[in-house]
Tab-separated table of C-alpha atoms in Angstrom:
chain	number	residue	atom	x	y	z
O	13	MET	CA	23.450	104.544	56.446
O	14	CYS	CA	24.297	101.841	53.906
O	15	THR	CA	22.231	98.662	53.689
O	16	TRP	CA	22.957	95.569	51.627
O	17	LEU	CA	22.078	91.838	51.475
O	18	MET	CA	24.598	89.167	52.396
O	19	GLY	CA	23.721	85.469	52.017
O	20	GLY	CA	20.231	85.718	53.450
O	21	ALA	CA	21.236	88.263	56.076
O	22	ILE	CA	20.583	91.955	56.130
O	23	ALA	CA	23.826	93.704	57.053
O	24	LEU	CA	23.931	97.344	58.046
O	25	ALA	CA	26.853	99.685	58.633
O	26	VAL	CA	26.021	102.554	60.955
O	27	GLY	CA	28.301	105.595	61.119
O	28	SER	CA	30.180	106.132	64.345
O	29	ALA	CA	30.250	109.316	66.347
O	30	PRO	CA	33.486	111.291	65.836
O	31	LEU	CA	36.122	111.398	68.516
O	32	ALA	CA	38.079	114.486	69.502
O	33	ALA	CA	41.318	115.051	67.605
O	34	GLY	CA	44.631	114.529	69.314
O	35	GLY	CA	44.949	112.963	72.757
O	36	PRO	CA	46.633	109.718	73.794
O	37	ALA	CA	47.350	106.871	71.396
O	38	ARG	CA	44.844	104.535	73.066
O	39	GLU	CA	41.295	105.023	71.923
O	40	GLU	CA	39.100	107.385	73.898
O	41	ARG	CA	35.764	106.006	75.030
O	42	GLY	CA	33.942	109.232	74.288
O	43	PRO	CA	30.346	109.131	73.047
O	44	ARG	CA	28.492	105.825	72.858
O	45	SER	CA	29.050	104.366	69.415
O	46	HIS	CA	28.601	100.995	67.756
O	47	HIS	CA	28.092	99.303	64.392
O	48	LEU	CA	25.143	97.060	63.682
O	49	VAL	CA	27.059	94.790	61.329
O	50	SER	CA	24.615	91.948	60.697
O	51	VAL	CA	20.909	91.234	61.020
O	52	ILE	CA	20.155	87.563	60.366
O	53	ASP	CA	16.781	86.442	59.093
O	54	THR	CA	16.512	83.031	60.760
O	55	GLU	CA	13.187	82.292	59.046
O	56	ASP	CA	11.934	79.136	60.836
O	57	PHE	CA	15.235	78.103	62.526
O	58	GLY	CA	15.506	80.945	65.077
O	59	ALA	CA	16.509	79.796	68.552
O	60	GLU	CA	17.219	80.971	72.075
O	61	THR	CA	20.275	78.674	72.136
O	62	VAL	CA	23.269	79.526	69.935
O	63	ARG	CA	26.814	78.158	69.990
O	64	ILE	CA	29.752	79.984	68.364
O	65	GLY	CA	32.737	78.367	66.667
O	66	ASP	CA	34.458	77.826	63.339
O	67	LEU	CA	32.167	75.410	61.514
O	68	ASN	CA	33.232	75.695	57.879
O	69	GLY	CA	36.979	75.654	58.529
O	70	ASP	CA	37.785	79.167	57.282
O	71	GLY	CA	39.138	80.273	60.670
O	72	ALA	CA	36.303	82.715	61.403
O	73	PRO	CA	33.500	82.237	63.930
O	74	ASP	CA	30.190	80.799	62.744
O	75	LEU	CA	26.819	80.372	64.472
O	76	LEU	CA	24.938	77.195	65.379
O	77	PHE	CA	21.226	77.716	66.100
O	78	VAL	CA	19.779	74.963	68.328
O	79	GLN	CA	16.057	74.211	68.469
O	80	SER	CA	14.316	71.885	70.921
O	81	ILE	CA	10.878	70.841	72.086
O	82	HIS	CA	10.043	73.275	74.863
O	83	ALA	CA	10.483	72.051	78.450
O	84	THR	CA	12.033	68.741	77.362
O	85	ARG	CA	15.639	69.523	76.250
O	86	GLU	CA	14.975	67.253	73.244
O	87	ILE	CA	17.010	68.737	70.387
O	88	THR	CA	15.107	68.800	67.099
O	89	CYS	CA	17.163	70.898	64.689
O	90	LEU	CA	20.689	72.296	64.333
O	91	THR	CA	21.278	75.050	61.773
O	92	ALA	CA	24.806	76.237	60.970
O	93	THR	CA	25.294	79.724	59.492
O	94	THR	CA	28.049	82.219	58.936
O	95	VAL	CA	27.916	85.488	60.900
O	96	SER	CA	26.314	87.102	57.856
O	97	GLY	CA	23.491	84.545	57.875
O	98	GLU	CA	24.502	82.219	55.036
O	99	VAL	CA	23.133	78.768	55.889
O	100	LEU	CA	25.915	76.163	55.788
O	101	TRP	CA	23.863	73.083	56.686
O	102	GLN	CA	20.874	71.913	58.673
O	103	HIS	CA	20.503	68.744	60.750
O	104	GLY	CA	16.884	67.962	61.617
O	105	THR	CA	13.682	69.808	60.778
O	106	PRO	CA	13.296	73.496	61.726
O	107	SER	CA	10.100	74.796	63.290
O	108	ARG	CA	9.025	78.204	64.540
O	109	ASP	CA	7.458	76.372	67.498
O	110	ASN	CA	10.810	75.015	68.752
O	111	GLY	CA	12.882	78.163	69.184
O	112	VAL	CA	12.020	78.973	72.820
O	113	ILE	CA	14.017	77.223	75.556
O	114	TYR	CA	13.287	76.140	79.090
O	115	SER	CA	16.880	75.381	80.137
O	116	ASP	CA	20.378	74.826	78.801
O	117	LEU	CA	20.719	72.309	75.961
O	118	PRO	CA	23.295	69.514	75.523
O	119	VAL	CA	25.226	70.709	72.462
O	120	GLN	CA	28.772	72.051	71.986
O	121	ILE	CA	31.281	72.922	69.236
O	122	TYR	CA	34.785	71.485	69.770
O	123	ASP	CA	37.699	69.780	68.007
O	124	TRP	CA	36.739	66.460	69.557
O	125	ASP	CA	39.155	64.238	67.620
O	126	GLY	CA	42.106	66.654	67.687
O	127	ASP	CA	42.498	66.846	63.899
O	128	GLY	CA	42.456	70.643	63.729
O	129	ALA	CA	38.819	70.915	62.592
O	130	ASN	CA	35.774	71.281	64.821
O	131	GLU	CA	32.968	68.833	65.401
O	132	VAL	CA	29.461	69.444	66.729
O	133	LEU	CA	28.456	67.194	69.617
O	134	TYR	CA	24.910	66.868	70.903
O	135	VAL	CA	22.844	64.430	72.965
O	136	VAL	CA	20.002	62.299	71.643
O	137	GLN	CA	17.714	61.420	74.551
O	138	ALA	CA	16.749	57.953	75.726
O	139	ARG	CA	13.032	57.230	75.650
O	140	TYR	CA	11.180	58.539	78.705
O	141	VAL	CA	8.975	55.591	79.682
O	142	GLU	CA	7.552	57.231	82.806
O	143	PRO	CA	8.225	60.983	82.664
O	144	ASP	CA	8.467	62.813	85.979
O	145	GLU	CA	7.141	66.260	85.156
O	146	TRP	CA	8.003	69.201	87.388
O	147	GLY	CA	4.986	71.405	87.936
O	148	GLY	CA	3.008	69.233	85.535
O	149	TRP	CA	4.643	70.774	82.442
O	150	ALA	CA	8.479	70.502	82.440
O	151	ARG	CA	9.908	67.055	81.623
O	152	GLU	CA	12.984	67.077	83.848
O	153	ARG	CA	13.600	63.340	84.284
O	154	ALA	CA	11.897	59.951	84.141
O	155	ARG	CA	11.078	57.275	86.700
O	156	SER	CA	12.245	54.812	84.073
O	157	TYR	CA	13.965	55.012	80.678
O	158	GLU	CA	14.243	52.724	77.698
O	159	GLY	CA	17.716	52.347	76.212
O	160	ASP	CA	20.621	54.764	76.522
O	161	ALA	CA	21.117	58.370	75.619
O	162	PHE	CA	23.679	58.930	72.862
O	163	MET	CA	26.425	61.472	72.305
O	164	VAL	CA	26.302	62.193	68.570
O	165	ILE	CA	29.328	63.615	66.729
O	166	LEU	CA	28.753	65.649	63.545
O	167	ASP	CA	31.233	66.998	61.027
O	168	ALA	CA	31.075	70.746	61.683
O	169	ALA	CA	31.604	71.577	58.015
O	170	THR	CA	28.808	69.397	56.621
O	171	GLY	CA	26.523	68.381	59.497
O	172	GLU	CA	27.004	64.719	58.579
O	173	GLU	CA	27.220	62.225	61.431
O	174	LYS	CA	30.752	60.956	62.145
O	175	GLY	CA	29.899	58.687	65.071
O	176	ARG	CA	28.043	58.226	68.330
O	177	PHE	CA	28.422	56.437	71.649
O	178	ALA	CA	26.093	55.613	74.526
O	179	ILE	CA	25.977	57.647	77.728
O	180	PRO	CA	23.766	57.086	80.807
O	181	ALA	CA	20.072	57.463	79.937
O	182	PRO	CA	19.334	60.413	82.284
O	183	ALA	CA	22.405	62.431	81.132
O	184	ASP	CA	20.621	64.774	78.725
O	185	ASP	CA	20.723	68.147	80.478
O	186	CYS	CA	24.102	69.600	79.467
O	187	PHE	CA	27.748	68.585	79.229
O	188	LEU	CA	31.241	70.051	79.277
O	189	PHE	CA	34.682	69.009	78.085
O	190	ALA	CA	37.278	68.342	80.781
O	191	ASN	CA	40.633	66.641	81.228
O	192	LEU	CA	39.772	63.734	83.522
O	193	THR	CA	42.361	61.200	82.310
O	194	GLY	CA	45.503	63.318	81.888
O	195	ARG	CA	45.561	63.480	78.083
O	196	GLY	CA	46.984	66.994	78.070
O	197	ARG	CA	43.821	68.540	76.620
O	198	ARG	CA	40.155	68.583	77.576
O	199	GLN	CA	39.082	65.513	75.627
O	200	ASP	CA	36.825	63.784	78.184
O	201	LEU	CA	33.259	64.614	79.152
O	202	VAL	CA	31.287	65.567	82.231
O	203	VAL	CA	27.586	64.832	81.625
O	204	LYS	CA	24.611	65.348	83.924
O	205	ASP	CA	20.874	65.147	84.330
O	206	ARG	CA	18.846	68.141	85.426
O	207	TYR	CA	19.724	68.448	89.131
O	208	TRP	CA	20.573	65.088	90.693
O	209	ASN	CA	23.370	63.100	89.005
O	210	ILE	CA	26.647	63.709	87.216
O	211	TRP	CA	29.041	61.357	85.421
O	212	GLY	CA	32.616	61.496	84.200
O	213	VAL	CA	32.974	59.896	80.762
O	214	SER	CA	36.236	59.149	78.942
O	215	HIS	CA	36.908	60.138	75.333
O	216	GLU	CA	36.128	56.571	74.303
O	217	GLY	CA	32.700	56.689	75.998
O	218	THR	CA	33.556	54.715	79.132
O	219	VAL	CA	31.796	55.877	82.307
O	220	LEU	CA	34.611	56.695	84.734
O	221	TRP	CA	32.554	57.665	87.765
O	222	HIS	CA	29.124	58.728	88.979
O	223	TRP	CA	28.128	61.142	91.738
O	224	GLU	CA	24.659	61.748	93.103
O	225	GLY	CA	23.768	65.002	94.811
O	226	SER	CA	22.904	68.634	94.116
O	227	THR	CA	24.566	69.285	90.740
O	228	GLY	CA	23.209	72.747	89.987
O	229	HIS	CA	22.773	74.059	86.471
O	230	PHE	CA	26.262	73.866	84.976
O	231	PRO	CA	29.554	72.775	86.601
O	232	ALA	CA	32.790	74.728	86.634
O	233	TYR	CA	36.222	73.134	86.376
O	234	GLY	CA	39.930	73.734	86.884
O	235	ASP	CA	43.101	71.890	87.830
O	236	VAL	CA	43.083	73.227	91.376
O	237	ASP	CA	45.604	70.669	92.712
O	238	ASP	CA	48.054	71.028	89.769
O	239	ASP	CA	48.115	67.311	88.955
O	240	GLY	CA	47.414	67.812	85.246
O	241	LYS	CA	43.742	66.815	85.535
O	242	ASP	CA	40.580	68.829	86.132
O	243	GLU	CA	38.487	69.008	89.266
O	244	ILE	CA	34.735	69.605	88.910
O	245	PHE	CA	33.010	72.243	91.047
O	246	LEU	CA	29.272	71.937	91.620
O	247	GLY	CA	28.744	74.729	94.147
O	248	PHE	CA	28.108	72.703	97.265
O	249	CYS	CA	30.635	70.036	96.263
O	250	LEU	CA	34.084	69.701	94.638
O	251	LEU	CA	34.943	66.430	92.866
O	252	ASP	CA	38.424	65.261	91.972
O	253	HIS	CA	39.138	64.134	88.409
O	254	ASP	CA	38.303	60.540	89.398
O	255	GLY	CA	35.000	61.483	91.049
O	256	THR	CA	36.351	61.411	94.587
O	257	VAL	CA	34.640	63.981	96.795
O	258	ARG	CA	37.138	66.597	97.940
O	259	PHE	CA	34.498	68.407	99.988
O	260	ALA	CA	30.718	68.458	100.148
O	261	HIS	CA	28.300	70.684	102.054
O	262	ASP	CA	24.635	70.088	102.752
O	263	PRO	CA	22.694	72.013	100.073
O	264	LYS	CA	19.539	71.915	102.219
O	265	GLY	CA	17.382	71.448	99.161
O	266	ALA	CA	19.078	74.190	97.129
O	267	HIS	CA	21.253	74.096	94.005
O	268	GLN	CA	23.769	76.458	92.455
O	269	ASP	CA	22.557	78.669	89.624
O	270	ALA	CA	26.050	79.654	88.468
O	271	ALA	CA	29.562	78.446	89.318
O	272	TYR	CA	32.999	79.862	88.550
O	273	VAL	CA	36.538	78.586	89.240
O	274	VAL	CA	39.329	81.174	89.044
O	275	ARG	CA	43.023	81.391	89.902
O	276	LEU	CA	44.001	84.730	91.434
O	277	GLU	CA	47.165	86.698	90.788
O	278	ASP	CA	48.843	85.190	93.862
O	279	GLY	CA	48.268	81.659	92.560
O	280	THR	CA	45.469	80.733	94.960
O	281	TRP	CA	42.188	79.348	93.663
O	282	ARG	CA	38.702	80.621	94.429
O	283	LEU	CA	35.439	78.753	93.878
O	284	LEU	CA	32.390	80.987	93.500
O	285	PHE	CA	28.746	80.085	93.144
O	286	GLY	CA	25.386	81.773	93.354
O	287	ASN	CA	22.088	80.903	94.960
O	288	HIS	CA	20.664	82.249	98.213
O	289	GLY	CA	23.686	84.527	98.178
O	290	LEU	CA	26.956	84.849	96.294
O	291	HIS	CA	29.504	82.557	97.950
O	292	CYS	CA	33.292	82.363	97.645
O	293	LEU	CA	35.070	79.198	98.845
O	294	SER	CA	38.639	77.975	99.126
O	295	ILE	CA	39.561	74.688	97.433
O	296	ALA	CA	39.209	73.085	100.872
O	297	GLY	CA	35.548	74.109	100.976
O	298	GLU	CA	35.910	76.908	103.544
O	299	GLU	CA	33.557	79.819	102.888
O	300	LEU	CA	35.777	82.900	102.679
O	301	TRP	CA	32.976	85.405	102.152
O	302	SER	CA	29.420	85.753	100.925
O	303	LEU	CA	27.093	88.500	99.765
O	304	PRO	CA	23.400	88.285	100.658
O	305	MET	CA	21.158	87.810	97.620
O	306	ALA	CA	17.807	86.077	97.481
O	307	GLU	CA	18.804	84.358	94.219
O	308	ALA	CA	22.201	84.972	92.623
O	309	GLN	CA	22.744	84.109	88.960
O	310	HIS	CA	25.421	84.598	86.270
O	311	VAL	CA	28.596	84.827	88.350
O	312	VAL	CA	31.264	86.184	85.961
O	313	ILE	CA	34.876	86.970	86.917
O	314	ALA	CA	36.959	89.404	84.843
O	315	ARG	CA	39.152	92.484	85.149
O	316	TYR	CA	36.508	95.169	84.824
O	317	ARG	CA	38.560	98.008	86.313
O	318	GLY	CA	41.998	99.230	85.333
O	319	ASP	CA	43.062	100.052	88.873
O	320	GLY	CA	43.303	96.584	90.386
O	321	PRO	CA	42.954	92.835	90.090
O	322	LEU	CA	39.906	90.735	89.165
O	323	GLN	CA	36.325	91.581	90.081
O	324	CYS	CA	33.079	89.595	90.150
O	325	ALA	CA	29.854	90.560	88.374
O	326	ALA	CA	26.650	88.847	89.431
O	327	ILE	CA	22.915	89.172	88.835
O	328	ALA	CA	20.600	89.183	91.836
O	329	ARG	CA	17.224	88.024	90.550
O	330	GLY	CA	14.162	89.957	91.610
O	331	GLN	CA	11.852	88.078	93.950
O	332	PRO	CA	8.050	87.657	93.706
O	333	ARG	CA	5.772	90.219	95.333
O	334	PRO	CA	2.377	89.483	96.910
O	335	ASP	CA	0.586	91.082	93.941
O	336	GLY	CA	2.215	88.655	91.484
O	337	SER	CA	4.820	91.099	90.164
O	338	ARG	CA	8.544	90.883	90.894
O	339	ASP	CA	11.253	93.097	92.270
O	340	PRO	CA	13.721	94.223	89.599
O	341	ALA	CA	16.885	92.241	89.074
O	342	THR	CA	20.118	93.949	90.121
O	343	LEU	CA	23.611	93.852	88.644
O	344	ILE	CA	26.279	93.881	91.349
O	345	LEU	CA	30.039	94.316	90.968
O	346	CYS	CA	32.240	93.318	93.892
O	347	ASP	CA	35.942	92.735	94.458
O	348	MET	CA	37.427	89.333	95.195
O	349	LYS	CA	37.165	89.985	98.919
O	350	GLY	CA	33.377	90.318	98.708
O	351	GLN	CA	33.178	94.107	98.986
O	352	GLU	CA	30.451	95.602	96.784
O	353	LEU	CA	31.811	98.259	94.431
O	354	TRP	CA	28.480	99.322	92.908
O	355	HIS	CA	25.113	97.995	91.814
O	356	ARG	CA	22.579	98.882	89.123
O	357	GLU	CA	18.850	98.147	89.232
O	358	LEU	CA	17.839	96.681	85.876
O	359	GLY	CA	14.153	97.447	85.430
O	360	PRO	CA	10.670	96.345	86.500
O	361	GLU	CA	10.536	93.170	84.331
O	362	SER	CA	14.151	92.087	84.481
O	363	TRP	CA	13.770	88.718	86.246
O	364	ALA	CA	15.431	86.841	83.349
O	365	SER	CA	18.453	89.151	83.159
O	366	GLY	CA	21.917	87.724	82.563
O	367	CYS	CA	25.422	89.121	82.221
O	368	ILE	CA	28.648	88.299	80.399
O	369	ALA	CA	32.118	89.866	80.319
O	370	VAL	CA	32.943	91.520	76.990
O	371	ASP	CA	36.307	92.841	75.756
O	372	TRP	CA	34.564	95.749	74.031
O	373	PHE	CA	37.684	97.917	73.917
O	374	GLY	CA	40.246	95.146	73.399
O	375	ALA	CA	42.023	92.451	75.366
O	376	ASP	CA	44.498	94.944	76.889
O	377	ASP	CA	41.715	97.138	78.278
O	378	PRO	CA	39.391	96.316	81.181
O	379	SER	CA	36.368	94.232	80.238
O	380	CYS	CA	32.865	95.624	80.189
O	381	VAL	CA	29.914	93.768	81.657
O	382	LEU	CA	27.014	93.284	79.256
O	383	VAL	CA	23.510	92.816	80.658
O	384	TYR	CA	20.626	91.403	78.616
O	385	GLY	CA	17.082	90.284	79.424
O	386	ARG	CA	16.260	93.591	81.104
O	387	GLY	CA	12.579	93.362	80.150
O	388	PRO	CA	10.408	93.411	77.002
O	389	GLY	CA	11.746	95.869	74.441
O	390	GLU	CA	14.763	96.796	76.572
O	391	PRO	CA	18.169	96.806	74.848
O	392	ALA	CA	21.243	95.009	76.072
O	393	VAL	CA	23.605	97.443	77.783
O	394	LEU	CA	27.331	97.584	78.482
O	395	TYR	CA	28.714	98.987	81.739
O	396	ASP	CA	32.341	99.745	82.455
O	397	GLY	CA	34.067	98.890	85.720
O	398	GLY	CA	32.918	102.129	87.261
O	399	GLY	CA	29.258	101.350	86.614
O	400	GLU	CA	28.961	103.905	83.810
O	401	LEU	CA	26.887	103.122	80.730
O	402	VAL	CA	29.172	102.504	77.727
O	403	ASP	CA	26.761	101.362	75.007
O	404	SER	CA	23.131	100.407	74.509
O	405	LEU	CA	22.464	97.644	71.954
O	406	PRO	CA	18.828	97.137	70.914
O	407	MET	CA	17.690	93.839	69.433
O	408	VAL	CA	17.068	94.289	65.698
O	409	TYR	CA	15.090	91.799	63.635
O	410	ALA	CA	14.852	91.265	59.898
O	411	PRO	CA	11.727	92.639	58.167
O	412	GLY	CA	8.691	90.425	58.367
O	413	HIS	CA	9.074	89.601	62.046
O	414	PRO	CA	6.298	91.555	63.793
O	415	ASP	CA	7.072	93.503	66.924
O	416	ASN	CA	4.207	91.805	68.752
O	417	ASP	CA	5.682	88.333	68.220
O	418	PRO	CA	5.406	86.659	71.652
O	419	ARG	CA	8.844	85.046	71.199
O	420	ALA	CA	10.569	88.375	71.805
O	421	HIS	CA	13.050	87.352	74.547
O	422	PHE	CA	16.693	87.395	73.469
O	423	TYR	CA	20.038	86.291	74.846
O	424	ALA	CA	23.630	87.436	74.233
O	425	LEU	CA	27.046	85.974	73.497
O	426	LYS	CA	30.371	87.509	72.531
O	427	ALA	CA	33.129	86.580	70.091
O	428	ASP	CA	36.001	88.332	68.356
O	429	VAL	CA	34.361	88.067	64.938
O	430	TRP	CA	36.844	90.271	63.044
O	431	GLY	CA	40.039	89.181	64.803
O	432	ASP	CA	40.981	92.678	65.961
O	433	GLY	CA	41.199	91.782	69.657
O	434	ARG	CA	37.807	93.344	70.442
O	435	ASP	CA	34.676	91.306	71.116
O	436	GLU	CA	31.547	91.646	69.047
O	437	VAL	CA	28.161	91.123	70.727
O	438	ILE	CA	25.703	88.615	69.255
O	439	LEU	CA	22.063	89.051	70.273
O	440	PHE	CA	19.762	86.151	69.399
O	441	GLY	CA	16.343	84.681	70.073
O	442	ALA	CA	13.567	82.691	68.469
O	443	ARG	CA	12.816	85.554	66.051
O	444	GLY	CA	16.314	86.206	64.729
O	445	ALA	CA	19.808	87.418	65.514
O	446	CYS	CA	21.992	90.489	65.090
O	447	ILE	CA	25.647	91.361	65.684
O	448	TYR	CA	27.185	94.590	67.004
O	449	SER	CA	30.765	95.771	66.976
O	450	ASN	CA	32.470	98.700	68.667
O	451	ALA	CA	32.606	101.577	66.157
O	452	ARG	CA	35.276	103.561	67.983
O	453	PRO	CA	38.562	103.716	66.067
O	454	LEU	CA	41.008	101.054	67.179
O	455	ALA	CA	44.408	102.690	67.565
O	456	ILE	CA	47.296	100.433	66.529
O	457	PRO	CA	50.461	102.293	67.586
O	458	THR	CA	52.771	100.753	64.967
O	459	LEU	CA	50.436	101.630	62.073
O	460	TYR	CA	48.989	105.100	62.521
O	461	ASN	CA	52.446	106.717	62.121
O	462	SER	CA	53.205	104.610	59.071
O	463	ASN	CA	56.421	105.216	57.053
O	464	LEU	CA	58.887	103.502	54.717
O	465	TYR	CA	61.527	103.104	57.438
O	466	PRO	CA	59.853	101.175	60.279
O	467	GLY	CA	62.101	101.109	63.290
O	468	MET	CA	59.693	101.290	66.202
């Protein structure tokens, strides 16, 4: 094993297990094998929220670590780094106390002005005059606010502020980019408070519409009526681009924990959401099928199997037991008709588990489903479409971060860091971050039989 320092990061290259000689041109999956390519010492800017995008303009992905005051969604520090850990800039003051999150945070990386370079957008909260605290500890909204919230736009290369505009005071939970006004790209905003209100906002900062109801955690979107503008799916409700309600069902006090909008191979759209079951709707709001789950989270559609169309991966959260413990969470894979293909129990302390689709073997191969948050000390794992374990990726921290640090929970994202068509996996938390790549040889048919007379 070779170890070296790179810009404040500790990068390690781990040898891969050999594959059998001969065989087909496409890589064989063979033994589990991966590279630990980067271990980032985040010092005091570690965070359980990270965004990925090109920040310094070199065309490669970078990392944005986002800190906040716990249980408030108030962003306190943004730290931009390369994937090797070199700090590019810092906006705000880092603190080891502000790395643990309570919910999603209102920050994104995007080419907001369409000039070919990214910006960082984040929300500065209005002042909570009379906070309404859920459970006596989580500041979810206020009975009254002072002033507006602001959408702040930073230069992604420097962290310097380029501009800001006012948005409704409660709209500080999260936001997404959508095409609401027919500009040809997603250059408008959908902003929301925690669970009760959502607004459409134009690129110029004008509030286009407002809807009050059960918003859920994060909307999904898609141009389901092919008019060149996005519709917004909230689980129990579908809004047109202008905020008109296309359908709405009584949530009966519930909210969606995950939503997904997907167009199938036959051109029809499906709207999926999780909570008190996994539900699949038509664009007219008709429930086409459902799977019983006490609490369904992380609904992720991809082609996980090579023998058919799309499938759906979902996490069923474990429920409380009378003794104070919880049932294990369960990963479920089903087809787009709602038939379960397989499930995997995730462990005794896996309540906070999540899943993402990862192109571990390349964009032309079926995706794997990566599961993280399987319990203290448990690695993230990759399953293939047959439910077989592909790789196990333990969280690795830089030296000086004790194993008994209570901020041990970590999350996962994916990005094609090297540009080879395969996703890398980024694990991150309040204590640090690390990046894994697939160590199996990537067969490129036009290169491994290289010659001076290329004709095929």
